[in-house]
Amino acid sequence: MLETDSEANHAFHSTKGHDLKIGRRGFLIGSSSFAASALLADAAKAATFEVGVGAHLWSASRSEIDKVVKAVRDNGFKLVRWDAPWKGVELTKGRLEIPPAWDYAVEAIRSVGAENILILDYGNKYYVGGDKPTTATARSAFVIYAEAVAKHFKGRVARYEVWNEWDTKNGETSYQPIEHYVSLVKACYPALKAVDPSVQVMAGNFSSITYERSFLNPFATNYFRDFLASDVGRYMDGFSIHPYVRGLPVEKIPSAMDAFFGRIEGAIHGSPGFEGKPILVTEIGWKAGVQGQQAVSEDQQANLLAEAIKLSKKYRFHGLCIYEIKDGGEDFGYGIYDKDWTPKAAAGRVFGKLN
């Protein structure tokens, strides 16, 4: 979830169909006008809805993994979403090896009753200079890596995502056309299913700004619209979304989020090949306990996350993963724990009751 400040400074306005417009707003932070307790009561109704969290585990130490797993258990999270990047598997060209720490993390998460969602993502220095796999050779190598991960974790990991926010430069990659992402998903899907027909393969997890990137550049493609216009729906079991809503006074975020979620759901399920496709929010969050234009208070963070869960259930999404478990890295402030594992208001107070 890496976005530039200029890209993130947007909120979303109601439109029809796929023409999702973004308007620029100020960054006033007001007091919350809704109560977490009421939201929790409403959100607890959908028994099959799963609440999870994002974590950065691919290069974590065992002691750090243990702390993440304890927090997962304490909060009652049922999903843990984390990167399993290509560069961590193919350290030598042509030789693929799963790091032992990944086995440790997968098993530790399963031991507390949670499910792993592994993100197959980012480039490898041996192919197109580490950029997105846009050539046939690079794409084939990426598929081989994806197969290796799926084979290794067969019976232990049931959900995979293909890439993370193709529309951004995440993973030190460059912007690349949507056609290459469509080709990558279409190549990965049958390969993963051949390894294990029961796995769920998700895709489409663009950054929130891509729903109308033309606000920033009128000549830029709209990745979301073009993805829905392709035939890729046949090559995915679920649609992953990152519907961040920021850049508004806090009291206006719930209604803006309601409208935004509704437009996304309508666009996906109204597109040929995507009708009835399960939708999972795999990232959403707000910075708290830090200074900055986008920062909210800890109580506001907890309330907004509870509201996001409530609205996800309203639109019959299948689950939601909070971004993220702990402060750290370039997205500092989004955690429900700070960098020293001190819990913020949201931690241990809200989410275990929502599963």
mmCIF file of C-alpha atoms in Angstrom:
data_model
loop_
_atom_site.group_PDB
_atom_site.id
_atom_site.type_symbol
_atom_site.label_atom_id
_atom_site.label_comp_id
_atom_site.label_asym_id
_atom_site.label_seq_id
_atom_site.Cartn_x
_atom_site.Cartn_y
_atom_site.Cartn_z
ATOM 1 C CA MET A 1 0.000 0.000 0.000
ATOM 2 C CA LEU A 2 2.509 2.595 -1.114
ATOM 3 C CA GLU A 3 1.115 5.785 -2.586
ATOM 4 C CA THR A 4 2.639 9.203 -3.012
ATOM 5 C CA ASP A 5 1.203 12.024 -0.916
ATOM 6 C CA SER A 6 -0.244 13.659 -4.032
ATOM 7 C CA GLU A 7 -1.981 10.450 -5.039
ATOM 8 C CA ALA A 8 -3.390 9.751 -1.601
ATOM 9 C CA ASN A 9 -4.893 13.215 -1.099
ATOM 10 C CA HIS A 10 -8.248 12.326 -2.594
ATOM 11 C CA ALA A 11 -11.779 11.384 -1.612
ATOM 12 C CA PHE A 12 -14.450 9.766 -3.715
ATOM 13 C CA HIS A 13 -17.709 11.135 -5.089
ATOM 14 C CA SER A 14 -20.841 9.333 -6.242
ATOM 15 C CA THR A 15 -21.072 8.477 -9.944
ATOM 16 C CA LYS A 16 -22.612 5.751 -12.083
ATOM 17 C CA GLY A 17 -21.090 2.671 -13.644
ATOM 18 C CA HIS A 18 -17.329 2.624 -13.959
ATOM 19 C CA ASP A 19 -16.783 6.383 -14.175
ATOM 20 C CA LEU A 20 -15.567 6.685 -10.600
ATOM 21 C CA LYS A 21 -14.575 10.311 -10.047
ATOM 22 C CA ILE A 22 -12.153 11.623 -7.467
ATOM 23 C CA GLY A 23 -12.324 15.097 -5.986
ATOM 24 C CA ARG A 24 -9.564 16.887 -4.092
ATOM 25 C CA ARG A 25 -10.341 17.816 -0.512
ATOM 26 C CA GLY A 26 -8.579 19.385 2.434
ATOM 27 C CA PHE A 27 -7.150 17.466 5.343
ATOM 28 C CA LEU A 28 -9.139 18.714 8.303
ATOM 29 C CA ILE A 29 -9.349 16.106 11.022
ATOM 30 C CA GLY A 30 -12.484 16.400 13.106
ATOM 31 C CA SER A 31 -13.917 14.401 15.961
ATOM 32 C CA SER A 32 -15.741 11.186 15.192
ATOM 33 C CA SER A 33 -19.515 11.447 15.041
ATOM 34 C CA PHE A 34 -20.253 7.755 15.381
ATOM 35 C CA ALA A 35 -19.848 5.292 18.253
ATOM 36 C CA ALA A 36 -17.771 2.153 17.960
ATOM 37 C CA SER A 37 -20.152 0.176 20.155
ATOM 38 C CA ALA A 38 -23.094 0.675 17.783
ATOM 39 C CA LEU A 39 -20.951 -0.243 14.810
ATOM 40 C CA LEU A 40 -19.758 -3.405 16.485
ATOM 41 C CA ALA A 41 -23.290 -4.545 17.219
ATOM 42 C CA ASP A 42 -24.280 -4.112 13.574
ATOM 43 C CA ALA A 43 -21.058 -5.584 12.201
ATOM 44 C CA ALA A 44 -21.277 -8.782 14.229
ATOM 45 C CA LYS A 45 -24.314 -10.092 12.337
ATOM 46 C CA ALA A 46 -22.680 -11.759 9.332
ATOM 47 C CA ALA A 47 -21.294 -15.024 10.696
ATOM 48 C CA THR A 48 -19.312 -15.974 7.590
ATOM 49 C CA PHE A 49 -17.486 -12.675 7.305
ATOM 50 C CA GLU A 50 -13.778 -12.917 8.160
ATOM 51 C CA VAL A 51 -11.694 -10.128 9.658
ATOM 52 C CA GLY A 52 -7.967 -10.248 9.101
ATOM 53 C CA VAL A 53 -4.865 -8.119 9.083
ATOM 54 C CA GLY A 54 -1.855 -7.395 6.913
ATOM 55 C CA ALA A 55 1.677 -8.044 8.142
ATOM 56 C CA HIS A 56 5.212 -7.866 6.781
ATOM 57 C CA LEU A 57 6.608 -11.332 7.403
ATOM 58 C CA TRP A 58 8.643 -12.432 4.409
ATOM 59 C CA SER A 59 11.916 -11.187 5.914
ATOM 60 C CA ALA A 60 10.893 -11.127 9.582
ATOM 61 C CA SER A 61 12.782 -12.876 12.352
ATOM 62 C CA ARG A 62 11.161 -15.701 14.265
ATOM 63 C CA SER A 63 10.819 -13.508 17.330
ATOM 64 C CA GLU A 64 8.986 -10.894 15.286
ATOM 65 C CA ILE A 65 6.762 -13.558 13.729
ATOM 66 C CA ASP A 66 5.906 -14.748 17.245
ATOM 67 C CA LYS A 67 4.819 -11.222 18.212
ATOM 68 C CA VAL A 68 2.658 -10.931 15.100
ATOM 69 C CA VAL A 69 1.020 -14.289 15.792
ATOM 70 C CA LYS A 70 0.325 -13.334 19.407
ATOM 71 C CA ALA A 71 -1.379 -10.149 18.210
ATOM 72 C CA VAL A 72 -3.378 -12.160 15.664
ATOM 73 C CA ARG A 73 -4.544 -14.498 18.420
ATOM 74 C CA ASP A 74 -5.302 -11.689 20.889
ATOM 75 C CA ASN A 75 -7.439 -9.840 18.350
ATOM 76 C CA GLY A 76 -9.217 -12.907 17.020
ATOM 77 C CA PHE A 77 -8.129 -12.299 13.434
ATOM 78 C CA LYS A 78 -8.980 -15.106 11.017
ATOM 79 C CA LEU A 79 -6.859 -13.986 8.055
ATOM 80 C CA VAL A 80 -3.245 -12.854 7.820
ATOM 81 C CA ARG A 81 -2.191 -11.388 4.493
ATOM 82 C CA TRP A 82 1.506 -11.132 3.715
ATOM 83 C CA ASP A 83 3.955 -10.929 0.827
ATOM 84 C CA ALA A 84 5.775 -14.029 -0.431
ATOM 85 C CA PRO A 85 7.860 -12.176 -3.033
ATOM 86 C CA TRP A 86 9.602 -13.738 -5.986
ATOM 87 C CA LYS A 87 12.960 -12.305 -4.932
ATOM 88 C CA GLY A 88 12.737 -14.281 -1.684
ATOM 89 C CA VAL A 89 12.410 -17.599 -3.532
ATOM 90 C CA GLU A 90 14.702 -17.355 -6.574
ATOM 91 C CA LEU A 91 17.923 -16.072 -5.031
ATOM 92 C CA THR A 92 19.967 -17.806 -7.719
ATOM 93 C CA LYS A 93 18.619 -17.850 -11.265
ATOM 94 C CA GLY A 94 16.774 -21.065 -11.967
ATOM 95 C CA ARG A 95 16.998 -22.316 -8.382
ATOM 96 C CA LEU A 96 13.858 -21.904 -6.278
ATOM 97 C CA GLU A 97 13.861 -22.447 -2.534
ATOM 98 C CA ILE A 98 11.229 -21.463 0.029
ATOM 99 C CA PRO A 99 12.796 -19.736 3.053
ATOM 100 C CA PRO A 100 12.424 -21.791 6.257
ATOM 101 C CA ALA A 101 11.048 -18.720 8.025
ATOM 102 C CA TRP A 102 8.031 -18.808 5.709
ATOM 103 C CA ASP A 103 7.205 -22.324 6.898
ATOM 104 C CA TYR A 104 7.522 -21.124 10.462
ATOM 105 C CA ALA A 105 5.176 -18.183 9.814
ATOM 106 C CA VAL A 106 2.578 -20.254 7.947
ATOM 107 C CA GLU A 107 2.431 -22.881 10.674
ATOM 108 C CA ALA A 108 2.429 -20.361 13.527
ATOM 109 C CA ILE A 109 -0.501 -18.511 11.968
ATOM 110 C CA ARG A 110 -2.409 -21.739 11.424
ATOM 111 C CA SER A 111 -1.759 -22.750 15.035
ATOM 112 C CA VAL A 112 -3.909 -19.857 16.299
ATOM 113 C CA GLY A 113 -6.804 -20.670 13.971
ATOM 114 C CA ALA A 114 -6.026 -18.100 11.283
ATOM 115 C CA GLU A 115 -5.575 -18.565 7.541
ATOM 116 C CA ASN A 116 -2.653 -17.306 5.481
ATOM 117 C CA ILE A 117 -3.206 -15.217 2.357
ATOM 118 C CA LEU A 118 0.045 -15.153 0.411
ATOM 119 C CA ILE A 119 0.716 -12.430 -2.130
ATOM 120 C CA LEU A 120 2.729 -13.603 -5.126
ATOM 121 C CA ASP A 121 4.400 -10.416 -6.148
ATOM 122 C CA TYR A 122 7.108 -8.108 -7.339
ATOM 123 C CA GLY A 123 10.047 -8.570 -9.601
ATOM 124 C CA ASN A 124 13.262 -10.549 -9.583
ATOM 125 C CA LYS A 125 16.628 -9.100 -10.576
ATOM 126 C CA TYR A 126 17.249 -11.904 -13.064
ATOM 127 C CA TYR A 127 14.282 -10.919 -15.255
ATOM 128 C CA VAL A 128 13.708 -7.543 -16.947
ATOM 129 C CA GLY A 129 15.996 -5.932 -14.385
ATOM 130 C CA GLY A 130 13.690 -6.692 -11.472
ATOM 131 C CA ASP A 131 10.759 -4.851 -13.022
ATOM 132 C CA LYS A 132 7.249 -6.218 -13.518
ATOM 133 C CA PRO A 133 7.225 -9.447 -15.584
ATOM 134 C CA THR A 134 6.102 -7.993 -18.900
ATOM 135 C CA THR A 135 7.954 -10.301 -21.293
ATOM 136 C CA ALA A 136 7.023 -13.882 -22.102
ATOM 137 C CA THR A 137 10.259 -15.116 -20.524
ATOM 138 C CA ALA A 138 9.747 -13.147 -17.307
ATOM 139 C CA ARG A 139 6.092 -14.117 -17.108
ATOM 140 C CA SER A 140 6.957 -17.803 -17.513
ATOM 141 C CA ALA A 141 9.573 -17.528 -14.772
ATOM 142 C CA PHE A 142 7.062 -15.820 -12.480
ATOM 143 C CA VAL A 143 4.588 -18.659 -13.052
ATOM 144 C CA ILE A 144 7.277 -21.215 -12.182
ATOM 145 C CA TYR A 145 7.911 -19.338 -8.932
ATOM 146 C CA ALA A 146 4.167 -19.198 -8.186
ATOM 147 C CA GLU A 147 3.882 -22.939 -8.794
ATOM 148 C CA ALA A 148 6.823 -23.603 -6.484
ATOM 149 C CA VAL A 149 5.194 -21.649 -3.652
ATOM 150 C CA ALA A 150 1.847 -23.384 -4.160
ATOM 151 C CA LYS A 151 3.448 -26.834 -4.273
ATOM 152 C CA HIS A 152 5.428 -26.172 -1.122
ATOM 153 C CA PHE A 153 2.408 -24.968 0.826
ATOM 154 C CA LYS A 154 -0.175 -27.332 -0.668
ATOM 155 C CA GLY A 155 -2.745 -28.187 1.983
ATOM 156 C CA ARG A 156 -1.496 -25.384 4.232
ATOM 157 C CA VAL A 157 -2.228 -22.214 2.261
ATOM 158 C CA ALA A 158 -5.594 -21.948 0.532
ATOM 159 C CA ARG A 159 -5.566 -18.377 -0.812
ATOM 160 C CA TYR A 160 -3.181 -16.535 -3.085
ATOM 161 C CA GLU A 161 -3.194 -13.085 -4.611
ATOM 162 C CA VAL A 162 -1.464 -12.380 -7.904
ATOM 163 C CA TRP A 163 0.592 -9.214 -7.441
ATOM 164 C CA ASN A 164 -0.057 -6.230 -5.208
ATOM 165 C CA GLU A 165 -1.224 -2.942 -6.749
ATOM 166 C CA TRP A 166 -0.037 -3.362 -10.331
ATOM 167 C CA ASP A 167 -0.993 0.252 -11.013
ATOM 168 C CA THR A 168 1.738 1.532 -8.664
ATOM 169 C CA LYS A 169 5.533 1.338 -8.566
ATOM 170 C CA ASN A 170 5.491 -0.947 -5.535
ATOM 171 C CA GLY A 171 8.397 -3.354 -5.226
ATOM 172 C CA GLU A 172 10.728 -0.915 -6.988
ATOM 173 C CA THR A 173 8.987 -1.519 -10.304
ATOM 174 C CA SER A 174 7.772 0.841 -13.008
ATOM 175 C CA TYR A 175 4.290 1.648 -14.261
ATOM 176 C CA GLN A 176 3.225 -0.920 -16.841
ATOM 177 C CA PRO A 177 0.048 -1.343 -18.927
ATOM 178 C CA ILE A 178 -2.884 -3.330 -17.605
ATOM 179 C CA GLU A 179 -2.593 -5.808 -20.481
ATOM 180 C CA HIS A 180 0.546 -7.248 -18.924
ATOM 181 C CA TYR A 181 -1.222 -7.767 -15.604
ATOM 182 C CA VAL A 182 -4.142 -9.477 -17.313
ATOM 183 C CA SER A 183 -1.682 -11.792 -19.071
ATOM 184 C CA LEU A 184 0.066 -12.558 -15.776
ATOM 185 C CA VAL A 185 -3.187 -13.440 -13.988
ATOM 186 C CA LYS A 186 -4.300 -15.611 -16.922
ATOM 187 C CA ALA A 187 -0.982 -17.455 -16.832
ATOM 188 C CA CYS A 188 -0.873 -17.943 -13.062
ATOM 189 C CA TYR A 189 -4.447 -19.147 -12.573
ATOM 190 C CA PRO A 190 -4.304 -22.498 -14.443
ATOM 191 C CA ALA A 191 -0.818 -23.171 -13.066
ATOM 192 C CA LEU A 192 -1.928 -22.704 -9.460
ATOM 193 C CA LYS A 193 -5.089 -24.735 -10.036
ATOM 194 C CA ALA A 194 -3.051 -27.552 -11.545
ATOM 195 C CA VAL A 195 -1.033 -27.705 -8.327
ATOM 196 C CA ASP A 196 -4.109 -27.603 -6.093
ATOM 197 C CA PRO A 197 -7.614 -27.205 -7.546
ATOM 198 C CA SER A 198 -8.930 -26.139 -4.145
ATOM 199 C CA VAL A 199 -6.862 -22.966 -3.807
ATOM 200 C CA GLN A 200 -8.542 -19.612 -4.258
ATOM 201 C CA VAL A 201 -6.762 -17.246 -6.621
ATOM 202 C CA MET A 202 -7.502 -13.549 -6.180
ATOM 203 C CA ALA A 203 -6.505 -10.586 -8.304
ATOM 204 C CA GLY A 204 -7.438 -6.988 -9.064
ATOM 205 C CA ASN A 205 -6.007 -5.402 -5.937
ATOM 206 C CA PHE A 206 -5.249 -1.974 -7.360
ATOM 207 C CA SER A 207 -4.491 1.055 -5.228
ATOM 208 C CA SER A 208 -7.479 3.189 -4.314
ATOM 209 C CA ILE A 209 -6.499 6.014 -6.649
ATOM 210 C CA THR A 210 -6.692 3.870 -9.764
ATOM 211 C CA TYR A 211 -10.483 4.022 -9.805
ATOM 212 C CA GLU A 212 -10.035 7.327 -11.577
ATOM 213 C CA ARG A 213 -6.372 7.911 -12.253
ATOM 214 C CA SER A 214 -7.305 10.435 -14.923
ATOM 215 C CA PHE A 215 -7.776 12.978 -12.140
ATOM 216 C CA LEU A 216 -3.994 13.095 -11.967
ATOM 217 C CA ASN A 217 -3.259 12.521 -15.645
ATOM 218 C CA PRO A 218 -6.018 12.716 -18.279
ATOM 219 C CA PHE A 219 -3.941 10.544 -20.602
ATOM 220 C CA ALA A 220 -3.364 7.754 -18.084
ATOM 221 C CA THR A 221 -5.284 4.530 -18.340
ATOM 222 C CA ASN A 222 -7.912 3.558 -15.811
ATOM 223 C CA TYR A 223 -6.610 0.161 -14.672
ATOM 224 C CA PHE A 224 -9.781 -0.846 -12.847
ATOM 225 C CA ARG A 225 -12.093 -0.112 -15.775
ATOM 226 C CA ASP A 226 -9.812 -1.789 -18.302
ATOM 227 C CA PHE A 227 -9.348 -4.828 -16.067
ATOM 228 C CA LEU A 228 -13.122 -5.250 -15.841
ATOM 229 C CA ALA A 229 -13.444 -4.872 -19.613
ATOM 230 C CA SER A 230 -11.132 -7.840 -20.212
ATOM 231 C CA ASP A 231 -11.955 -11.548 -20.067
ATOM 232 C CA VAL A 232 -9.799 -12.113 -16.979
ATOM 233 C CA GLY A 233 -12.807 -12.782 -14.741
ATOM 234 C CA ARG A 234 -12.664 -16.433 -15.820
ATOM 235 C CA TYR A 235 -9.160 -16.668 -14.386
ATOM 236 C CA MET A 236 -9.766 -15.612 -10.797
ATOM 237 C CA ASP A 237 -11.833 -16.898 -7.894
ATOM 238 C CA GLY A 238 -12.176 -13.611 -6.060
ATOM 239 C CA PHE A 239 -11.653 -9.884 -6.488
ATOM 240 C CA SER A 240 -9.296 -8.196 -4.047
ATOM 241 C CA ILE A 241 -9.799 -4.469 -3.421
ATOM 242 C CA HIS A 242 -8.004 -1.663 -1.535
ATOM 243 C CA PRO A 243 -10.734 0.963 -1.044
ATOM 244 C CA TYR A 244 -8.921 3.526 1.108
ATOM 245 C CA VAL A 245 -10.924 6.696 1.753
ATOM 246 C CA ARG A 246 -8.862 9.558 3.137
ATOM 247 C CA GLY A 247 -8.471 13.287 2.702
ATOM 248 C CA LEU A 248 -11.819 14.234 4.234
ATOM 249 C CA PRO A 249 -12.884 15.525 7.617
ATOM 250 C CA VAL A 250 -13.282 12.385 9.718
ATOM 251 C CA GLU A 251 -17.015 12.836 10.190
ATOM 252 C CA LYS A 252 -17.519 12.693 6.407
ATOM 253 C CA ILE A 253 -15.513 9.538 5.790
ATOM 254 C CA PRO A 254 -18.255 7.002 6.678
ATOM 255 C CA SER A 255 -20.740 8.314 4.115
ATOM 256 C CA ALA A 256 -18.013 8.684 1.483
ATOM 257 C CA MET A 257 -16.859 5.135 2.215
ATOM 258 C CA ASP A 258 -20.427 3.837 1.937
ATOM 259 C CA ALA A 259 -20.833 5.401 -1.504
ATOM 260 C CA PHE A 260 -17.385 4.273 -2.639
ATOM 261 C CA PHE A 261 -17.884 0.660 -1.563
ATOM 262 C CA GLY A 262 -21.235 0.614 -3.330
ATOM 263 C CA ARG A 263 -19.780 1.898 -6.583
ATOM 264 C CA ILE A 264 -16.952 -0.613 -6.524
ATOM 265 C CA GLU A 265 -19.327 -3.495 -5.830
ATOM 266 C CA GLY A 266 -21.660 -2.354 -8.598
ATOM 267 C CA ALA A 267 -18.833 -1.972 -11.104
ATOM 268 C CA ILE A 268 -17.409 -5.429 -10.390
ATOM 269 C CA HIS A 269 -20.652 -7.379 -10.259
ATOM 270 C CA GLY A 270 -22.073 -5.445 -13.194
ATOM 271 C CA SER A 271 -19.236 -6.473 -15.502
ATOM 272 C CA PRO A 272 -19.421 -9.602 -17.722
ATOM 273 C CA GLY A 273 -17.406 -12.421 -16.223
ATOM 274 C CA PHE A 274 -17.381 -10.883 -12.760
ATOM 275 C CA GLU A 275 -21.028 -11.379 -11.794
ATOM 276 C CA GLY A 276 -21.222 -12.869 -8.319
ATOM 277 C CA LYS A 277 -17.444 -12.902 -7.947
ATOM 278 C CA PRO A 278 -16.504 -12.831 -4.224
ATOM 279 C CA ILE A 279 -15.008 -9.502 -3.153
ATOM 280 C CA LEU A 280 -12.497 -9.251 -0.325
ATOM 281 C CA VAL A 281 -11.108 -6.008 1.079
ATOM 282 C CA THR A 282 -7.456 -6.942 1.475
ATOM 283 C CA GLU A 283 -6.263 -3.507 2.569
ATOM 284 C CA ILE A 284 -7.863 -0.564 4.304
ATOM 285 C CA GLY A 285 -6.685 1.632 7.134
ATOM 286 C CA TRP A 286 -5.896 5.028 8.586
ATOM 287 C CA LYS A 287 -2.763 6.438 10.185
ATOM 288 C CA ALA A 288 -3.013 7.023 13.935
ATOM 289 C CA GLY A 289 -0.639 8.023 16.696
ATOM 290 C CA VAL A 290 1.555 9.987 14.309
ATOM 291 C CA GLN A 291 1.719 13.520 12.998
ATOM 292 C CA GLY A 292 0.730 14.417 9.457
ATOM 293 C CA GLN A 293 -2.057 15.546 7.176
ATOM 294 C CA GLN A 294 -3.699 12.136 6.977
ATOM 295 C CA ALA A 295 -3.369 11.239 10.652
ATOM 296 C CA VAL A 296 -6.415 10.596 12.816
ATOM 297 C CA SER A 297 -6.668 9.935 16.535
ATOM 298 C CA GLU A 298 -6.414 6.400 17.847
ATOM 299 C CA ASP A 299 -10.115 6.382 18.734
ATOM 300 C CA GLN A 300 -10.984 7.627 15.268
ATOM 301 C CA GLN A 301 -8.844 4.902 13.718
ATOM 302 C CA ALA A 302 -10.711 2.258 15.732
ATOM 303 C CA ASN A 303 -14.097 3.721 14.802
ATOM 304 C CA LEU A 304 -13.268 4.016 11.112
ATOM 305 C CA LEU A 305 -12.030 0.435 10.956
ATOM 306 C CA ALA A 306 -15.217 -0.776 12.629
ATOM 307 C CA GLU A 307 -17.244 1.248 10.129
ATOM 308 C CA ALA A 308 -15.301 -0.264 7.234
ATOM 309 C CA ILE A 309 -16.128 -3.743 8.531
ATOM 310 C CA LYS A 310 -19.796 -2.836 8.883
ATOM 311 C CA LEU A 311 -19.976 -1.452 5.344
ATOM 312 C CA SER A 312 -18.105 -4.427 3.911
ATOM 313 C CA LYS A 313 -20.826 -6.650 5.325
ATOM 314 C CA LYS A 314 -23.516 -4.341 3.978
ATOM 315 C CA TYR A 315 -22.199 -4.867 0.449
ATOM 316 C CA ARG A 316 -21.722 -8.604 1.054
ATOM 317 C CA PHE A 317 -17.957 -8.573 0.757
ATOM 318 C CA HIS A 318 -16.481 -11.809 2.046
ATOM 319 C CA GLY A 319 -13.997 -10.312 4.462
ATOM 320 C CA LEU A 320 -11.657 -7.465 5.312
ATOM 321 C CA CYS A 321 -7.955 -7.283 6.157
ATOM 322 C CA ILE A 322 -6.878 -4.251 8.150
ATOM 323 C CA TYR A 323 -3.732 -2.504 7.024
ATOM 324 C CA GLU A 324 -1.768 -3.196 9.143
ATOM 325 C CA ILE A 325 -0.780 -5.025 12.333
ATOM 326 C CA LYS A 326 2.156 -2.829 13.378
ATOM 327 C CA ASP A 327 3.748 0.497 12.493
ATOM 328 C CA GLY A 328 6.812 0.226 10.334
ATOM 329 C CA GLY A 329 8.328 0.856 6.956
ATOM 330 C CA GLU A 330 7.259 3.491 4.467
ATOM 331 C CA ASP A 331 3.592 3.298 5.514
ATOM 332 C CA PHE A 332 4.351 4.255 9.099
ATOM 333 C CA GLY A 333 1.303 4.947 11.269
ATOM 334 C CA TYR A 334 -1.256 2.497 9.875
ATOM 335 C CA GLY A 335 -0.615 -0.171 12.498
ATOM 336 C CA ILE A 336 -3.013 -0.993 15.308
ATOM 337 C CA TYR A 337 0.180 -1.424 17.352
ATOM 338 C CA ASP A 338 3.040 1.052 17.336
ATOM 339 C CA LYS A 339 6.584 0.147 16.337
ATOM 340 C CA ASP A 340 7.327 -1.118 19.866
ATOM 341 C CA TRP A 341 4.170 -3.259 20.003
ATOM 342 C CA THR A 342 2.323 -0.881 22.294
ATOM 343 C CA PRO A 343 -1.368 -1.358 21.419
ATOM 344 C CA LYS A 344 -3.326 1.547 20.020
ATOM 345 C CA ALA A 345 -7.023 1.997 20.817
ATOM 346 C CA ALA A 346 -8.102 -0.423 18.090
ATOM 347 C CA ALA A 347 -5.954 -3.329 19.234
ATOM 348 C CA GLY A 348 -7.722 -5.910 21.362
ATOM 349 C CA ARG A 349 -10.824 -3.775 21.585
ATOM 350 C CA VAL A 350 -12.739 -4.203 18.378
ATOM 351 C CA PHE A 351 -11.931 -6.906 15.939
ATOM 352 C CA GLY A 352 -11.963 -10.196 17.785
ATOM 353 C CA LYS A 353 -15.685 -9.668 18.389
ATOM 354 C CA LEU A 354 -16.453 -9.339 14.697
ATOM 355 C CA ASN A 355 -15.606 -12.801 13.400
#
